[in-house]
GROMACS .gro file of C-alpha atoms in nm:
model
  298
    1HIS     CA    1  18.350  10.163  10.268
    2ARG     CA    2  18.217  10.290  10.603
    3VAL     CA    3  18.305  10.138  10.937
    4THR     CA    4  18.065  10.186  11.226
    5LEU     CA    5  18.225  10.175  11.568
    6PRO     CA    6  18.036  10.011  11.850
    7GLY     CA    7  17.855  10.255  12.079
    8VAL     CA    8  17.858  10.533  11.819
    9SER     CA    9  17.517  10.615  11.664
   10ARG     CA   10  17.498  10.682  11.296
   11PRO     CA   11  17.379  11.038  11.222
   12ARG     CA   12  17.065  11.097  11.024
   13CYS     CA   13  17.138  11.243  10.685
   14ALA     CA   14  16.925  11.395  10.411
   15PRO     CA   15  16.899  11.240  10.066
   16PRO     CA   16  17.219  11.211   9.867
   17SER     CA   17  17.147  11.542   9.695
   18ILE     CA   18  17.194  11.727  10.027
   19MET     CA   19  17.520  11.755  10.206
   20CYS     CA   20  17.469  11.702  10.577
   21THR     CA   21  17.687  11.660  10.875
   22ALA     CA   22  17.619  11.494  11.208
   23LYS     CA   23  17.555  11.706  11.510
   24GLY     CA   24  17.874  11.774  11.695
   25SER     CA   25  18.105  11.691  11.401
   26ASN     CA   26  18.454  11.843  11.370
   27ASP     CA   27  18.389  12.026  11.040
   28ALA     CA   28  18.569  12.351  10.986
   29PRO     CA   29  18.383  12.680  11.033
   30GLY     CA   30  18.392  12.746  10.659
   31ALA     CA   31  18.210  12.425  10.561
   32PRO     CA   32  17.969  12.450  10.264
   33VAL     CA   33  17.596  12.532  10.343
   34PRO     CA   34  17.351  12.242  10.272
   35THR     CA   35  17.166  12.288   9.944
   36PRO     CA   36  16.781  12.231   9.948
   37PRO     CA   37  16.651  11.958   9.719
   38ARG     CA   38  16.530  12.039   9.369
   39ARG     CA   39  16.168  11.933   9.451
   40ALA     CA   40  16.147  12.185   9.735
   41LEU     CA   41  16.278  12.459   9.509
   42LEU     CA   42  16.020  12.381   9.239
   43GLY     CA   43  15.731  12.368   9.490
   44GLY     CA   44  15.824  12.700   9.644
   45ALA     CA   45  15.849  12.864   9.304
   46ALA     CA   46  15.507  12.731   9.200
   47SER     CA   47  15.344  12.850   9.525
   48SER     CA   48  15.496  13.195   9.489
   49ALA     CA   49  15.374  13.220   9.129
   50LEU     CA   50  15.021  13.111   9.224
   51LEU     CA   51  14.994  13.356   9.511
   52SER     CA   52  15.123  13.640   9.302
   53SER     CA   53  14.875  13.562   9.022
   54LEU     CA   54  14.582  13.551   9.266
   55ALA     CA   55  14.687  13.874   9.428
   56THR     CA   56  14.727  14.059   9.099
   57ARG     CA   57  14.414  13.919   8.925
   58ALA     CA   58  14.185  14.190   8.787
   59ASP     CA   59  13.859  14.025   8.911
   60PRO     CA   60  13.899  13.917   9.276
   61ALA     CA   61  13.562  13.732   9.272
   62THR     CA   62  13.696  13.468   9.034
   63ALA     CA   63  13.982  13.399   9.271
   64TYR     CA   64  13.746  13.223   9.518
   65GLY     CA   65  13.823  12.853   9.525
   66LEU     CA   66  14.081  12.846   9.245
   67GLY     CA   67  13.877  13.017   8.978
   68ASN     CA   68  13.523  12.961   9.120
   69ALA     CA   69  13.305  13.257   9.206
   70PRO     CA   70  13.197  13.282   9.573
   71PRO     CA   71  12.831  13.209   9.658
   72PRO     CA   72  12.593  13.506   9.669
   73LYS     CA   73  12.579  13.688   9.997
   74THR     CA   74  12.219  13.601  10.086
   75GLY     CA   75  12.281  13.530  10.452
   76GLY     CA   76  12.106  13.272  10.667
   77LEU     CA   77  12.163  12.901  10.698
   78PHE     CA   78  12.244  12.713  10.374
   79GLY     CA   79  12.224  13.036  10.173
   80ARG     CA   80  11.855  13.100  10.250
   81LYS     CA   81  11.757  13.459  10.298
   82GLN     CA   82  11.632  13.540  10.645
   83PRO     CA   83  11.395  13.828  10.720
   84ARG     CA   84  11.576  14.109  10.886
   85SER     CA   85  11.327  14.388  10.930
   86GLU     CA   86  11.018  14.381  11.150
   87ALA     CA   87  10.793  14.426  10.846
   88GLU     CA   88  10.940  14.120  10.677
   89ILE     CA   89  10.896  13.910  10.993
   90ARG     CA   90  10.530  14.023  11.021
   91ALA     CA   91  10.467  13.939  10.656
   92VAL     CA   92  10.613  13.588  10.694
   93ARG     CA   93  10.400  13.520  11.003
   94GLU     CA   94  10.082  13.638  10.832
   95GLU     CA   95  10.151  13.416  10.531
   96ALA     CA   96  10.212  13.113  10.757
   97LYS     CA   97   9.886  13.184  10.944
   98ARG     CA   98   9.691  13.208  10.620
   99ARG     CA   99   9.825  12.876  10.494
  100ARG     CA  100   9.748  12.709  10.827
  101GLU     CA  101   9.390  12.837  10.820
  102GLU     CA  102   9.343  12.712  10.465
  103ARG     CA  103   9.470  12.366  10.558
  104GLU     CA  104   9.247  12.350  10.866
  105ALA     CA  105   8.945  12.465  10.665
  106GLU     CA  106   8.999  12.177  10.423
  107GLU     CA  107   9.018  11.923  10.706
  108ASN     CA  108   8.716  12.065  10.892
  109PRO     CA  109   8.471  12.236  10.658
  110GLY     CA  110   8.162  12.422  10.771
  111GLU     CA  111   8.090  12.688  11.028
  112LEU     CA  112   8.174  12.604  11.389
  113VAL     CA  113   7.882  12.650  11.631
  114THR     CA  114   7.919  12.640  12.009
  115LEU     CA  115   7.605  12.588  12.219
  116PRO     CA  116   7.563  12.754  12.562
  117SER     CA  117   7.637  12.415  12.720
  118GLY     CA  118   7.976  12.410  12.548
  119ILE     CA  119   7.886  12.139  12.294
  120GLN     CA  120   8.034  12.211  11.951
  121TYR     CA  121   7.929  12.107  11.603
  122ARG     CA  122   8.000  12.210  11.246
  123GLU     CA  123   7.720  12.302  11.005
  124LEU     CA  124   7.828  12.117  10.692
  125ASP     CA  125   7.496  12.160  10.509
  126GLU     CA  126   7.199  12.369  10.619
  127GLY     CA  127   6.950  12.147  10.438
  128ARG     CA  128   6.633  12.227  10.248
  129ALA     CA  129   6.427  12.526  10.346
  130ASP     CA  130   6.127  12.439  10.127
  131THR     CA  131   5.986  12.165  10.352
  132GLY     CA  132   5.979  12.381  10.662
  133LYS     CA  133   6.046  12.082  10.889
  134THR     CA  134   6.308  12.113  11.159
  135ALA     CA  135   6.403  11.862  11.424
  136GLN     CA  136   6.252  11.925  11.767
  137ARG     CA  137   6.225  11.725  12.087
  138GLY     CA  138   5.978  11.440  12.050
  139ASP     CA  139   6.012  11.418  11.669
  140THR     CA  140   6.115  11.097  11.499
  141LEU     CA  141   6.433  11.145  11.299
  142TYR     CA  142   6.564  10.931  11.013
  143ILE     CA  143   6.936  10.983  10.970
  144LEU     CA  144   7.244  10.843  10.802
  145TYR     CA  145   7.553  10.875  11.018
  146THR     CA  146   7.929  10.829  11.026
  147VAL     CA  147   8.143  10.808  11.340
  148TYR     CA  148   8.503  10.928  11.336
  149ARG     CA  149   8.781  10.950  11.585
  150LEU     CA  150   9.024  11.239  11.597
  151ALA     CA  151   9.393  11.220  11.529
  152PRO     CA  152   9.608  11.222  11.847
  153GLY     CA  153   9.627  11.566  12.002
  154ALA     CA  154   9.347  11.710  11.788
  155TYR     CA  155   9.080  11.736  12.060
  156PHE     CA  156   9.201  12.067  12.197
  157LYS     CA  157   9.234  12.221  11.853
  158TYR     CA  158   8.904  12.093  11.713
  159SER     CA  159   8.775  12.448  11.682
  160SER     CA  160   9.059  12.519  11.439
  161GLY     CA  161   9.165  12.177  11.314
  162GLY     CA  162   9.175  11.803  11.369
  163THR     CA  163   9.187  11.520  11.118
  164PRO     CA  164   8.888  11.278  11.135
  165ILE     CA  165   8.961  10.904  11.109
  166PHE     CA  166   8.679  10.666  11.009
  167LEU     CA  167   8.536  10.425  11.269
  168TRP     CA  168   8.202  10.304  11.130
  169SER     CA  169   7.890  10.427  10.952
  170ARG     CA  170   7.534  10.338  10.854
  171GLY     CA  171   7.360  10.404  10.526
  172TYR     CA  172   7.667  10.455  10.306
  173GLY     CA  173   7.770  10.098  10.224
  174ASN     CA  174   8.114  10.124  10.386
  175GLU     CA  175   8.317   9.816  10.478
  176GLY     CA  176   8.117   9.598  10.240
  177GLN     CA  177   7.787   9.655  10.421
  178ASP     CA  178   7.468   9.624  10.218
  179ASP     CA  179   7.306   9.920  10.392
  180VAL     CA  180   7.305  10.197  10.131
  181GLY     CA  181   7.014  10.423  10.217
  182ALA     CA  182   6.929  10.233  10.538
  183THR     CA  183   6.845  10.493  10.800
  184TYR     CA  184   6.880  10.496  11.175
  185ARG     CA  185   6.544  10.589  11.330
  186PHE     CA  186   6.503  10.731  11.679
  187VAL     CA  187   6.293  10.977  11.877
  188LEU     CA  188   6.483  11.293  11.961
  189GLY     CA  189   6.497  11.317  12.338
  190ASP     CA  190   6.476  10.946  12.417
  191SER     CA  191   6.736  10.830  12.664
  192ASP     CA  192   7.040  10.659  12.510
  193ALA     CA  193   6.897  10.685  12.157
  194VAL     CA  194   7.209  10.882  12.065
  195PRO     CA  195   7.506  11.001  12.275
  196ARG     CA  196   7.422  11.283  12.514
  197ALA     CA  197   7.631  11.531  12.316
  198VAL     CA  198   7.452  11.455  11.988
  199ALA     CA  199   7.086  11.513  12.084
  200PRO     CA  200   7.109  11.889  12.161
  201ALA     CA  201   7.323  11.944  11.850
  202LEU     CA  202   7.046  11.804  11.626
  203VAL     CA  203   6.774  12.038  11.754
  204GLY     CA  204   6.671  12.284  11.483
  205MET     CA  205   6.828  12.079  11.204
  206ARG     CA  206   6.649  12.087  10.867
  207GLU     CA  207   6.573  11.795  10.643
  208GLY     CA  208   6.866  11.733  10.412
  209GLY     CA  209   7.104  11.901  10.654
  210ARG     CA  210   7.433  11.758  10.774
  211ARG     CA  211   7.614  11.830  11.100
  212ARG     CA  212   7.933  11.699  11.255
  213VAL     CA  213   7.917  11.692  11.635
  214LEU     CA  214   8.214  11.675  11.869
  215VAL     CA  215   8.141  11.404  12.129
  216PRO     CA  216   8.349  11.431  12.448
  217PRO     CA  217   8.424  11.098  12.620
  218GLN     CA  218   8.199  11.171  12.919
  219LEU     CA  219   7.906  11.247  12.684
  220GLY     CA  220   7.959  10.963  12.438
  221TRP     CA  221   7.931  10.586  12.451
  222THR     CA  222   7.962  10.563  12.828
  223SER     CA  223   7.774  10.231  12.846
  224ASP     CA  224   7.661   9.946  12.623
  225ALA     CA  225   7.307  10.087  12.628
  226VAL     CA  226   7.403  10.398  12.430
  227ARG     CA  227   7.307  10.368  12.064
  228PRO     CA  228   7.374  10.349  11.778
  229ARG     CA  229   7.604  10.048  11.791
  230PRO     CA  230   7.839   9.915  11.521
  231ALA     CA  231   7.704   9.637  11.298
  232THR     CA  232   8.038   9.455  11.245
  233PHE     CA  233   8.284   9.296  11.482
  234GLY     CA  234   8.575   9.508  11.360
  235ALA     CA  235   8.384   9.832  11.408
  236GLY     CA  236   8.280   9.718  11.755
  237ARG     CA  237   8.643   9.659  11.849
  238ARG     CA  238   8.738  10.004  11.720
  239LEU     CA  239   8.467  10.161  11.934
  240GLU     CA  240   8.588   9.972  12.241
  241ASN     CA  241   8.943  10.092  12.179
  242HIS     CA  242   8.852  10.458  12.126
  243LYS     CA  243   8.535  10.522  12.329
  244GLU     CA  244   8.742  10.693  12.598
  245GLU     CA  245   8.857  10.946  12.339
  246PRO     CA  246   8.674  11.242  12.180
  247LEU     CA  247   8.477  11.125  11.875
  248LEU     CA  248   8.291  11.289  11.589
  249PHE     CA  249   7.931  11.199  11.503
  250GLU     CA  250   7.832  11.320  11.157
  251ALA     CA  251   7.457  11.299  11.096
  252GLU     CA  252   7.270  11.352  10.769
  253LEU     CA  253   6.900  11.414  10.837
  254LEU     CA  254   6.684  11.260  10.565
  255ARG     CA  255   6.342  11.293  10.721
  256VAL     CA  256   6.161  11.447  11.017
  257ARG     CA  257   5.832  11.299  11.135
  258LYS     CA  258   5.674  11.547  11.367
  259SER     CA  259   5.534  11.428  11.697
  260ASP     CA  260   5.178  11.525  11.594
  261GLU     CA  261   5.210  11.372  11.248
  262ALA     CA  262   5.021  11.049  11.184
  263PRO     CA  263   5.256  10.764  11.088
  264THR     CA  264   5.223  10.607  10.748
  265GLU     CA  265   5.187  10.235  10.680
  266GLU     CA  266   5.559  10.215  10.609
  267ASP     CA  267   5.630  10.381  10.942
  268LEU     CA  268   5.410  10.133  11.124
  269ALA     CA  269   5.579   9.841  10.950
  270ALA     CA  270   5.921   9.984  11.034
  271ASP     CA  271   5.822  10.024  11.398
  272LEU     CA  272   5.755   9.650  11.419
  273GLU     CA  273   6.101   9.558  11.290
  274PRO     CA  274   6.373   9.477  11.544
  275ALA     CA  275   6.596   9.772  11.615
  276GLY     CA  276   6.917   9.758  11.415
  277TRP     CA  277   6.811   9.449  11.218
  278SER     CA  278   6.939   9.454  10.862
  279GLY     CA  279   6.980   9.084  10.773
  280VAL     CA  280   6.760   8.802  10.645
  281PHE     CA  281   6.675   8.513  10.873
  282LYS     CA  282   6.711   8.170  10.711
  283LEU     CA  283   6.536   7.865  10.853
  284PRO     CA  284   6.760   7.563  10.906
  285ALA     CA  285   6.713   7.267  10.672
  286PRO     CA  286   6.534   6.959  10.812
  287PRO     CA  287   6.756   6.678  10.934
  288SER     CA  288   6.857   6.420  10.674
  289PRO     CA  289   7.045   6.089  10.732
  290PHE     CA  290   7.212   6.122  10.393
  291ARG     CA  291   7.343   6.467  10.481
  292ASP     CA  292   7.476   6.337  10.812
  293LYS     CA  293   7.661   6.053  10.636
  294LEU     CA  294   7.814   6.288  10.382
  295GLY     CA  295   7.925   6.523  10.656
  296GLU     CA  296   7.720   6.816  10.522
  297THR     CA  297   7.581   7.081  10.751
  298SER     CA  298   7.274   7.295  10.712
   0.00000   0.00000   0.00000
């Protein structure tokens, strides 16, 4: 039985397996040395055995990570090999350039042509050479067209890339329009018949040819008088939202009627039709008291 005197702190002692004495006790100089616990002795023996086995192992590579071989010395981040010599760096750059050119060629096919005025277009299809007809000023052209906008930031790299995004078209039946084969007819050189950037790019075009013209904002749909105009409300809203951006006008030339060529009966009939009209006018039904009572409308 221990008695603790007031004002005297109890010394901290090790587990019962260790003999300990309080600091400042009156033990004799020849007191027995404290014995370490059995767990500490076993842990130290195991650590010494493990270190000695790793140090004396025949294959030092298998000692990495407790028996796991170290990763291969490839260098670089996450084990990827990095080019070290100048020749390897040049080869990697050339391969990246080739892949970039292939991707840009897929997005923008055809040969890029730059006119002296700076207007650019791509020759997607040269057309038929057997007819001998090419578009010149004063000729009447019959075309199918599609208008695109460019992806953000693609205007300055149009010569080498730029993804086109559809806005509207005529003659291809897009957006549920019943206009497959319906052409847009205009006289090349007429004011506002096409955007100012499109007219010079169509000069010299063969029948059956197809060109994609880059239309800068200042040479595009600068006013409501510039044609062609979208036939649907949604396409009209898209044009209003993007007319201040560079656009692409892709024209497919189906027919060229030369200025000195006599028009056919079909041409004369088409000239009498309203410009841009593609619907069917339906007369309203005569008024009927029975229809008014039933709440029907014409």
